[in-house]
Each structure stands twice: as C-alpha cells, then as structure tokens.
Amino acid sequence: MLMLTTLSASYSCPNDAEVTVDAVGDNSLSATVAGSAEEWLVFVRKAGDTSRNYSKVTNGKIEATGLDSRTDYEIGVTKACEPGDTAAVKIVTVTTTGGDCGMPQDVEVVADKFSATATWTGEASAYNVRYRLNGTGQWAEEQVTANSIVVSGLESSTTYELAVQSVCSKAEGDTSAFTKPVTFTTLAETCLPPENVAVVAEAETAVVTWEGEADKYEVGCAPAGGEETFVIAEGTTTTIAGLIPETEYKVRVRAICAVGDTSRWSQAVAFATEAMPECVTPYDLTVSDLAPDSATLSWSADAGNQSWNLRWRASSVTSWTNVEGLEATSYLLTGFTPNTLYIWSVQAACDRGRTSAWVVQNRFTTPLADGIGDMGIDDISVFVKGRTLNIVNPSGCTISGVSLYNAAGQAIGVYSVNTAENVFIPLSAGGTIIVKVYGEKLSKTVQVAVTGK
C-alpha cells in the first residue's frame, strides 16, 4: 500500500521574468524584460484578446508600434526551457495615451425635491462627478460611464454645486480638469412622508398602519434579501397578503400627494410573520336523537376549522364509511342496524389543504326497533309443537316479553326476551295455557293447547 501524506508540485520551467514598462505613447510602447533566460518569447495584444503571437527577444527590449490610443494592452512574456517545455506566461497590462483629455461640455442640472439629474456632452470612456453643499469644502464623488447621472439623497430646499471630469482611459492621470461647478437648488418638500409606521403580522398576512395627511399611499414590502413588491393604499392602513410564515420582512410607506408628487419613503420597519396556526382537532363528541337506524352526531370545533370529515363503522367490521366536506358541526347519520355498537370520529379540514388529527373515537349502541306494532302484531303466530311454545315473528318486530297463564288465569311463567327474532319456550305441563306476547306499544294474547310428550 502506498500512502501519500503530503503532495507538492514544482515547475520544471519556472518563469522569473521581471517586466518594466519604459515608455507609453499614443500608438506605441516600450518595455524591458530581465531574468535568467537568454531568450524570451513575447507577445503584445489588446486586453481581452486570447491570441499569442510570440516573437523572440534576445536583448531584453520589447517594442510595439501601430497601437490604438487610449486602449488597454497586455504584454505577455515566457521562456522555453526544453523542446516543448515553456514556462507560465507572465502578463503586464499597459494603457496607451491619447493626447489631451477633453473636458465635458454643456453641463446642465435639473433638480427635484430630493435628487437632481445632471447631463453633459463628451466622448470620454467614463466621467467623475462630484457634488456638495454650496460653499462647503467636502465633495461627494461618483464615477459613471454614461453622459448623465441621478444624484439622490439630497435635502429639499437646499443649494448644491456639481462638477464633471472626463476619464479618458485607465492610464493614471489621463483625465481632464473638472468643469466649473454648476449651482442648483432642490425643490421645496410639499408632500410629507408618513410617520409612526407599525405592523401587526400573522402567519400569511400583515396589517400595516401609519399616520399622514395624504389620501393615497404606496407601501413596499420585501422579505430579507428578496424582491420588494408594492401596493397602493387608500387611507392610512392596508393588509398585505400572501406572506410566507416564519419569515422576516421589511415594510416602508410613502405618500402620494398628486400625480408625480410623492414623499420620501418612511424608515423601513422590520417584522416577522408567525408560524402557521395548528389545524385544531374537534372535541366534545355527542350523540343525540338516537334511533334504531339513525342518530344525530355533533361536535365542537375551533374557529379556524373550515369543514369536517366524519367516519363511522360497526364495531364488528374494520373498514370505515366516510362522509367528507361537512359544513356544520352536526350530522344526521342513517343506515344503522338496531341493537348494534357503532364507532365514529371527526377530523377538521383547514386552509392550504391542512387537516387535523382524528378525534378520539366515540361509541354508541342503537336501540332495538319499536315493539309490536299495528302491522307486525297480525304477523306473529303462536303455537305448540312437541312441548315447545313457538312464537314466530316474520316481521322482525321487537318482542320485549312473554307471559304464560293457566286456564284459571294464574301466571305460570314470565320471560323478558327483548328480541326481534323468533322465540322458543320449552313447556313442562300440559293442558290449556294462555300466551301473552308483549311489545313496547301493543300485545297479543293467544290460547293454545299443550299435548303430547
């Protein structure tokens, strides 16, 4: 195994050239190269060009003519150590001169309340613009490549002076003198900025308020490091929507007094949106109006819930029946089977597709169907077969109880059955008995004879 703990590299053909620029003219340059090589490979090209047209220099003197004035050039120098082995190229940048650098002409300034636009004529590659309060000694200076500039951050109703200088090339000192200062006075401030800007933020909205005398305002809002968006507000408050939860923002406001007449921006106010509120799970599940085949299911819910999903099933099955998009906190559910245990639960649906957890399941048992009624009482048949009392209930009415009496009217058996099925009761004594079948509302009495063994 080979392990490398340190990796270093050295040039087999180092370049120790030292290039000195001796003279630079409008269309020529001269330089001297010194170092360990007896022969140097040299090229002169415009800055940005990638060509390398080498020529050999043996006396250390580099001469180039026919160059363009006021242009950046690169002097490249390398050497050959072995056939096919050259050193890295050393580059020196030079800018040719161009005679007199003409001063800008026709400088004009148009002032606004807090800024001024200056224009001039000239053919320089760049311009230095300086300005200051009239009569003071401290200049502020900016450089532009266009023949105009907008100077901002000025005070209203204030006198300033401004001058411009041509920058004809990158060569040191290749500039004109500054023009004679132009004096100008900014306009008076007639549209005052709003004050006391305040923000109350939620997860996705922010209410911005301020104080001011204008009828209309522009509000700018931007996330940290993001693009600013603007809204126009009537009055002194507005709501900014579509914000991102748990995000830092800045907001600023300016008055719009008339078309083209706006105030300065207020100081930016920083704020952060809140976390998205929880989609609250419903609670207090209740069951009312419980019937053998239906029930009214109700629950309490948070104000932020928009709709609800309900699911239910009999305890004997595993699959749920779902009812989605309920707009009220109660629901009449039908289709139950009497005397059956059911399980149900509710889930809240909120904005942005969010849902809550399902609430803890609630249980209820449907009651038995109504007792023997007008229709079912005629269907019930009572007879004895093989010492067994048969009560046949084809209509499925609820039979709550059965009483047996002897011929003298004495009770010989009382049975509580509470069923919608057929009823079978074994008999021990023979003879004539009276059978009374009870429901919740009606009853049926039948006399039968018990014979046989």
Coordinates of C-alpha atoms in Angstrom, one line a residue:
M1 CA 0.0 0.0 0.0
L2 CA 1.2 3.5 -0.9
M3 CA 0.0 6.3 1.3
L4 CA 0.6 10.0 0.3
T5 CA 0.6 12.3 3.3
T6 CA 1.9 15.4 1.5
L7 CA 1.6 16.4 -2.1
S8 CA 3.6 19.2 -3.6
A9 CA 4.4 20.4 -7.1
S10 CA 7.2 22.4 -8.6
Y11 CA 7.5 23.9 -12.0
S12 CA 10.1 22.3 -14.2
C13 CA 10.5 25.5 -16.1
P14 CA 10.0 28.5 -13.7
N15 CA 9.4 32.0 -15.1
D16 CA 11.5 34.6 -13.3
A17 CA 10.9 37.4 -15.8
E18 CA 10.7 40.9 -14.5
V19 CA 8.9 43.3 -17.0
T20 CA 9.5 47.0 -16.7
V21 CA 7.4 49.4 -18.8
D22 CA 9.8 52.1 -20.0
A23 CA 7.5 54.4 -22.1
V24 CA 3.9 54.5 -23.3
G25 CA 2.7 56.7 -26.2
D26 CA -0.5 57.3 -28.1
N27 CA 0.3 54.4 -30.5
S28 CA 3.4 52.7 -29.1
L29 CA 5.0 51.3 -26.0
S30 CA 8.4 50.0 -24.9
A31 CA 9.4 47.8 -22.1
T32 CA 12.4 45.8 -20.7
V33 CA 12.4 42.2 -19.6
A34 CA 15.1 40.8 -17.2
G35 CA 15.6 37.4 -15.8
S36 CA 17.7 34.1 -16.1
A37 CA 16.7 33.4 -19.8
E38 CA 18.9 34.3 -22.7
E39 CA 16.0 34.4 -25.0
W40 CA 12.4 35.4 -24.2
L41 CA 9.1 34.7 -26.1
V42 CA 6.9 37.9 -26.1
F43 CA 3.5 39.0 -27.4
V44 CA 1.6 42.3 -27.2
R45 CA -2.2 42.1 -27.6
K46 CA -5.3 44.1 -26.7
A47 CA -6.7 43.3 -23.3
G48 CA -9.4 40.6 -23.7
D49 CA -7.8 39.1 -26.8
T50 CA -6.7 35.4 -26.4
S51 CA -4.2 35.2 -29.3
R52 CA -0.5 34.6 -28.5
N53 CA 1.6 35.8 -31.5
Y54 CA 5.1 35.3 -29.9
S55 CA 8.2 36.9 -31.1
K56 CA 11.8 36.2 -29.8
V57 CA 13.6 38.8 -27.7
T58 CA 17.3 38.3 -27.1
N59 CA 18.4 41.8 -25.9
G60 CA 15.6 42.2 -23.3
K61 CA 14.0 45.1 -25.2
I62 CA 10.2 44.9 -26.1
E63 CA 8.9 47.4 -28.7
A64 CA 5.4 47.7 -30.1
T65 CA 4.0 50.2 -32.6
G66 CA 0.8 50.8 -34.5
L67 CA -1.3 50.6 -31.4
D68 CA -4.6 52.3 -30.8
S69 CA -4.7 55.3 -28.5
R70 CA -6.3 55.1 -25.1
T71 CA -6.5 51.3 -25.2
D72 CA -5.6 48.6 -22.7
Y73 CA -2.9 46.2 -23.9
E74 CA -1.3 43.1 -22.4
I75 CA 2.4 42.3 -22.6
G76 CA 2.9 38.5 -22.2
V77 CA 6.4 37.1 -21.5
T78 CA 7.5 33.4 -21.2
K79 CA 10.6 31.3 -22.0
A80 CA 11.5 27.9 -23.5
C81 CA 13.5 25.6 -21.2
E82 CA 13.5 22.3 -23.2
P83 CA 11.9 21.5 -26.5
G84 CA 8.1 21.6 -26.0
D85 CA 8.5 22.8 -22.4
T86 CA 7.6 26.5 -21.8
A87 CA 7.2 28.5 -18.6
A88 CA 3.9 30.0 -17.4
V89 CA 3.2 33.3 -19.1
K90 CA 3.7 36.5 -17.1
I91 CA 1.2 39.3 -18.0
V92 CA 1.7 43.0 -17.6
T93 CA -1.2 45.5 -18.5
V94 CA -0.5 48.8 -20.2
T95 CA -2.8 51.6 -21.4
T96 CA -1.8 53.8 -24.3
T97 CA -2.2 57.5 -24.1
G98 CA -4.2 59.8 -26.4
G99 CA -3.2 63.4 -26.1
D100 CA -5.3 66.0 -24.4
C101 CA -8.3 64.6 -22.5
G102 CA -11.2 67.0 -23.3
M103 CA -13.3 68.5 -20.6
P104 CA -17.1 67.7 -20.6
Q105 CA -19.2 70.4 -22.1
D106 CA -22.8 71.8 -21.7
V107 CA -23.3 70.6 -18.1
E108 CA -26.9 71.0 -17.0
V109 CA -28.7 70.1 -13.8
V110 CA -32.5 69.6 -13.3
A111 CA -33.4 69.5 -9.6
D112 CA -36.2 67.6 -7.8
K113 CA -37.0 67.7 -4.1
F114 CA -34.5 65.0 -3.0
S115 CA -32.5 64.4 -6.2
A116 CA -31.0 66.1 -9.2
T117 CA -30.3 64.9 -12.8
A118 CA -27.1 66.1 -14.4
T119 CA -26.3 65.8 -18.1
W120 CA -23.4 66.8 -20.3
T121 CA -21.7 66.2 -23.6
G122 CA -18.4 64.5 -24.2
E123 CA -16.6 61.4 -25.7
A124 CA -14.7 60.1 -22.7
S125 CA -14.9 56.4 -21.6
A126 CA -16.0 57.5 -18.1
Y127 CA -16.7 60.6 -16.0
N128 CA -16.1 61.6 -12.4
V129 CA -19.0 63.6 -11.0
R130 CA -18.6 65.5 -7.7
Y131 CA -21.2 67.5 -5.8
R132 CA -21.5 69.2 -2.4
L133 CA -23.5 71.7 -0.4
N134 CA -22.9 75.1 -1.9
G135 CA -19.9 76.8 -0.2
T136 CA -18.7 73.8 1.8
G137 CA -15.4 72.0 1.3
Q138 CA -16.3 68.4 1.3
W139 CA -17.2 66.8 -2.1
A140 CA -19.0 63.6 -2.7
E141 CA -17.8 61.8 -5.8
E142 CA -19.2 59.1 -8.2
Q143 CA -18.0 57.6 -11.5
V144 CA -20.3 56.8 -14.4
T145 CA -19.8 55.7 -18.0
A146 CA -22.9 57.4 -19.3
N147 CA -23.3 61.2 -20.0
S148 CA -25.7 61.6 -17.2
I149 CA -26.2 60.9 -13.5
V150 CA -29.1 61.0 -11.0
V151 CA -27.8 62.3 -7.7
S152 CA -30.1 61.1 -4.8
G153 CA -30.3 61.5 -1.1
L154 CA -30.3 65.3 -1.2
E155 CA -32.2 67.7 1.1
S156 CA -35.2 69.7 -0.1
S157 CA -34.9 73.5 -0.5
T158 CA -31.1 73.3 -0.4
T159 CA -28.5 74.7 -2.7
Y160 CA -25.7 72.4 -4.1
E161 CA -22.9 72.7 -6.7
L162 CA -21.8 70.0 -9.1
A163 CA -18.8 69.5 -11.5
V164 CA -17.8 66.8 -14.0
Q165 CA -14.4 65.5 -15.1
S166 CA -13.6 63.3 -18.2
V167 CA -11.8 60.0 -17.6
C168 CA -10.3 59.3 -21.0
S169 CA -8.5 55.9 -20.2
K170 CA -7.3 53.8 -17.4
A171 CA -3.9 55.3 -17.6
E172 CA -3.0 57.2 -14.4
G173 CA -3.7 60.9 -14.8
D174 CA -5.4 60.6 -18.2
T175 CA -8.3 62.8 -17.0
S176 CA -9.4 66.3 -17.8
A177 CA -9.9 69.2 -15.3
F178 CA -13.2 69.4 -13.6
T179 CA -15.8 71.7 -15.2
K180 CA -16.8 74.9 -13.5
P181 CA -19.3 74.0 -10.8
V182 CA -23.0 74.3 -11.7
T183 CA -25.1 75.6 -8.8
F184 CA -28.7 74.3 -8.3
T185 CA -31.4 74.3 -5.6
T186 CA -33.6 71.4 -4.8
L187 CA -37.4 71.9 -4.7
A188 CA -39.4 72.5 -1.6
E189 CA -40.9 69.5 0.2
T190 CA -44.7 69.8 -0.3
C191 CA -45.6 66.1 0.2
L192 CA -44.6 64.9 3.7
P193 CA -43.6 61.3 4.4
P194 CA -45.9 59.2 6.7
E195 CA -44.9 58.7 10.4
N196 CA -45.3 56.1 13.0
V197 CA -45.4 53.1 10.7
A198 CA -46.5 50.0 12.6
V199 CA -47.0 46.3 11.6
V200 CA -49.2 43.6 13.2
A201 CA -48.3 40.3 11.5
E202 CA -49.9 36.9 11.4
A203 CA -48.7 33.8 9.5
E204 CA -49.6 34.9 6.0
T205 CA -50.8 38.5 6.4
A206 CA -49.7 41.7 7.9
V207 CA -51.7 44.8 8.8
V208 CA -49.7 48.0 8.2
T209 CA -50.8 51.3 9.8
W210 CA -49.2 54.8 9.7
E211 CA -50.0 58.5 10.3
G212 CA -50.2 61.1 7.5
E213 CA -52.2 63.8 5.7
A214 CA -52.4 62.3 2.2
D215 CA -55.3 60.4 0.7
K216 CA -53.2 57.8 -1.0
Y217 CA -50.0 55.9 -0.2
E218 CA -47.6 53.4 -1.7
V219 CA -46.5 50.5 0.5
G220 CA -43.4 48.5 -0.3
C221 CA -42.8 45.1 1.4
A222 CA -39.8 42.7 0.9
P223 CA -38.6 39.5 2.5
A224 CA -35.0 39.6 3.8
G225 CA -32.8 39.5 0.7
G226 CA -35.8 39.3 -1.6
E227 CA -37.6 41.4 -4.2
E228 CA -39.8 44.3 -3.0
T229 CA -43.4 44.4 -4.0
F230 CA -45.7 47.4 -3.9
V231 CA -49.4 48.1 -3.2
I232 CA -51.4 51.3 -3.3
A233 CA -53.5 52.0 -0.3
E234 CA -56.4 54.4 0.3
G235 CA -56.3 55.9 3.8
T236 CA -53.7 55.1 6.5
T237 CA -53.9 51.3 6.7
T238 CA -53.6 48.3 4.4
T239 CA -53.3 44.5 4.7
I240 CA -50.5 42.7 2.9
A241 CA -51.5 39.1 2.0
G242 CA -49.6 36.1 0.6
L243 CA -46.7 36.3 3.0
I244 CA -44.6 33.3 4.0
P245 CA -45.0 32.0 7.6
E246 CA -42.0 32.4 9.9
T247 CA -40.2 34.8 7.6
E248 CA -38.5 38.2 8.2
Y249 CA -39.8 41.2 6.2
K250 CA -39.3 44.9 5.9
V251 CA -42.0 47.4 5.0
R252 CA -41.9 51.1 4.1
V253 CA -44.5 53.7 3.1
R254 CA -44.6 56.9 1.1
A255 CA -47.3 59.4 0.5
I256 CA -48.8 60.1 -3.0
C257 CA -50.0 63.7 -2.9
A258 CA -50.6 64.1 -6.7
V259 CA -49.5 62.6 -10.0
G260 CA -45.7 62.7 -10.0
D261 CA -45.6 64.2 -6.5
T262 CA -44.6 61.7 -3.8
S263 CA -42.9 62.0 -0.5
R264 CA -39.8 60.4 0.7
W265 CA -40.0 56.8 1.9
S266 CA -40.5 56.3 5.6
Q267 CA -37.9 54.4 7.6
A268 CA -38.2 50.7 6.9
V269 CA -39.9 48.7 9.7
A270 CA -38.8 45.1 10.2
F271 CA -41.2 42.4 11.2
A272 CA -41.5 38.6 11.2
T273 CA -44.6 36.5 10.3
E274 CA -45.8 34.0 12.8
A275 CA -45.9 30.2 12.4
M276 CA -48.9 28.7 10.6
P277 CA -51.5 28.1 13.3
E278 CA -52.4 24.5 14.1
C279 CA -55.5 22.9 12.5
V280 CA -57.3 22.2 15.7
T281 CA -58.8 18.8 16.3
P282 CA -62.6 18.8 17.0
Y283 CA -63.7 17.9 20.5
D284 CA -66.8 17.1 22.7
L285 CA -68.4 14.4 20.5
T286 CA -72.0 13.8 21.4
V287 CA -74.8 11.6 20.1
S288 CA -78.5 12.7 20.2
D289 CA -81.8 11.6 18.8
L290 CA -80.6 8.0 18.8
A291 CA -82.9 5.6 17.0
P292 CA -82.6 2.0 15.9
D293 CA -81.4 3.1 12.4
S294 CA -80.2 6.7 12.8
A295 CA -78.5 9.2 15.2
T296 CA -77.5 12.9 15.2
L297 CA -73.7 13.2 15.7
S298 CA -72.4 16.5 17.0
W299 CA -69.0 18.0 18.0
S300 CA -67.4 21.3 19.0
A301 CA -64.7 22.9 16.8
D302 CA -62.2 25.7 16.5
A303 CA -63.0 28.9 14.6
G304 CA -60.1 28.2 12.2
N305 CA -61.7 24.9 11.0
Q306 CA -63.3 25.3 7.6
S307 CA -65.1 22.0 7.2
W308 CA -65.1 18.5 8.7
N309 CA -64.7 14.9 7.7
L310 CA -66.6 12.1 9.5
R311 CA -66.1 8.4 9.6
W312 CA -68.1 5.6 11.2
R313 CA -68.3 1.8 11.3
A314 CA -70.0 -1.0 13.2
S315 CA -67.6 -2.4 15.9
S316 CA -67.8 -5.8 14.1
V317 CA -66.2 -4.5 10.9
T318 CA -62.8 -2.9 10.2
S319 CA -63.5 -0.7 7.2
W320 CA -64.7 2.9 7.7
T321 CA -67.6 4.7 5.9
N322 CA -66.5 8.3 5.2
V323 CA -68.5 11.5 4.9
E324 CA -66.4 14.4 3.8
G325 CA -66.7 18.2 3.5
L326 CA -69.4 18.7 6.2
E327 CA -70.1 22.4 6.7
A328 CA -71.9 22.2 10.0
T329 CA -70.8 20.7 13.4
S330 CA -73.7 18.2 13.4
Y331 CA -74.9 15.5 11.0
L332 CA -77.9 13.1 10.9
L333 CA -76.4 9.7 10.0
T334 CA -78.8 6.9 8.9
G335 CA -78.4 3.3 7.8
F336 CA -77.7 1.8 11.2
T337 CA -78.8 -1.7 12.3
P338 CA -80.8 -1.8 15.6
N339 CA -79.1 -3.1 18.7
T340 CA -75.6 -2.6 17.2
L341 CA -72.5 -1.0 18.6
Y342 CA -71.0 1.7 16.4
I343 CA -67.7 3.7 16.4
W344 CA -67.3 7.2 14.9
S345 CA -64.8 10.0 14.8
V346 CA -64.3 13.5 13.2
Q347 CA -61.4 15.4 11.6
A348 CA -61.1 19.1 10.9
A349 CA -60.1 20.5 7.4
C350 CA -58.4 23.9 7.4
D351 CA -56.9 26.2 4.7
R352 CA -54.0 25.3 2.5
G353 CA -55.1 21.7 2.4
R354 CA -54.3 21.1 6.1
T355 CA -56.2 18.6 8.2
S356 CA -56.2 17.9 12.0
A357 CA -55.8 14.6 13.7
W358 CA -58.8 12.4 14.1
V359 CA -60.5 13.0 17.4
V360 CA -60.6 10.1 19.9
Q361 CA -63.3 7.7 18.8
N362 CA -66.8 7.9 20.3
R363 CA -69.1 4.8 20.7
F364 CA -72.8 4.3 20.9
T365 CA -75.3 1.4 20.6
T366 CA -78.5 1.7 18.6
P367 CA -81.7 0.7 20.4
L368 CA -84.0 -2.2 19.5
A369 CA -86.6 -1.4 16.9
D370 CA -90.1 -0.4 18.1
G371 CA -92.1 -3.2 19.8
I372 CA -95.0 -5.0 18.2
G373 CA -96.9 -2.5 16.1
D374 CA -100.2 -2.4 14.1
M375 CA -98.5 -4.2 11.1
G376 CA -96.4 -6.7 13.0
I377 CA -99.0 -7.9 15.5
D378 CA -101.1 -9.7 12.9
D379 CA -98.0 -11.5 11.6
I380 CA -97.0 -13.0 14.9
S381 CA -98.2 -16.6 15.2
V382 CA -98.2 -18.7 18.4
F383 CA -98.4 -22.5 18.6
V384 CA -97.1 -25.5 20.4
K385 CA -95.1 -28.3 18.9
G386 CA -93.6 -31.1 20.8
R387 CA -94.0 -29.4 24.2
T388 CA -92.3 -26.3 22.9
L389 CA -94.0 -22.9 22.6
N390 CA -93.2 -21.4 19.2
I391 CA -93.6 -17.6 18.7
V392 CA -92.9 -16.9 15.1
N393 CA -92.0 -13.2 14.3
P394 CA -91.7 -12.9 10.5
S395 CA -91.9 -9.0 10.6
G396 CA -88.9 -8.7 12.9
C397 CA -90.8 -6.6 15.4
T398 CA -89.3 -6.3 18.9
I399 CA -90.8 -8.7 21.4
S400 CA -90.0 -7.4 24.8
G401 CA -91.6 -10.1 26.9
V402 CA -93.8 -13.3 27.1
S403 CA -96.2 -14.2 29.9
L404 CA -97.8 -17.6 30.4
Y405 CA -101.1 -18.2 32.3
N406 CA -103.1 -21.4 33.1
A407 CA -106.7 -21.8 32.4
A408 CA -107.6 -20.2 35.8
G409 CA -105.6 -17.1 34.9
Q410 CA -102.7 -17.8 37.2
A411 CA -99.2 -16.8 35.9
I412 CA -97.0 -19.9 35.3
G413 CA -94.1 -18.1 33.5
V414 CA -92.8 -14.6 32.8
Y415 CA -90.0 -14.2 30.3
S416 CA -88.1 -11.0 29.3
V417 CA -86.7 -11.6 25.8
N418 CA -86.1 -8.2 24.1
T419 CA -85.6 -9.6 20.6
A420 CA -86.7 -9.2 17.1
E421 CA -86.2 -12.9 16.4
N422 CA -88.5 -15.9 16.8
V423 CA -89.0 -17.1 20.4
F424 CA -89.0 -20.7 21.6
I425 CA -90.0 -21.6 25.2
P426 CA -90.0 -25.3 26.5
L427 CA -93.1 -26.3 28.4
S428 CA -93.4 -28.9 31.2
A429 CA -97.1 -29.0 32.0
G430 CA -99.9 -30.0 29.6
G431 CA -103.4 -28.6 29.2
T432 CA -104.6 -25.3 28.0
I433 CA -102.4 -22.2 28.5
I434 CA -102.9 -18.6 27.7
V435 CA -99.9 -16.9 26.0
K436 CA -99.5 -13.1 26.1
V437 CA -96.7 -11.6 23.8
Y438 CA -95.7 -8.0 24.7
G439 CA -94.2 -5.2 22.6
E440 CA -93.5 -1.6 23.7
K441 CA -96.9 -0.4 22.5
L442 CA -99.1 -3.4 21.7
S443 CA -99.5 -7.0 22.9
K444 CA -101.1 -10.1 21.5
T445 CA -102.9 -12.8 23.5
V446 CA -103.4 -16.4 22.2
Q447 CA -104.9 -19.5 23.9
V448 CA -103.1 -22.8 23.0
A449 CA -103.3 -26.4 24.0
V450 CA -100.3 -28.3 25.2
T451 CA -100.5 -32.0 24.3
G452 CA -98.1 -34.8 23.7
K453 CA -94.8 -35.6 25.5

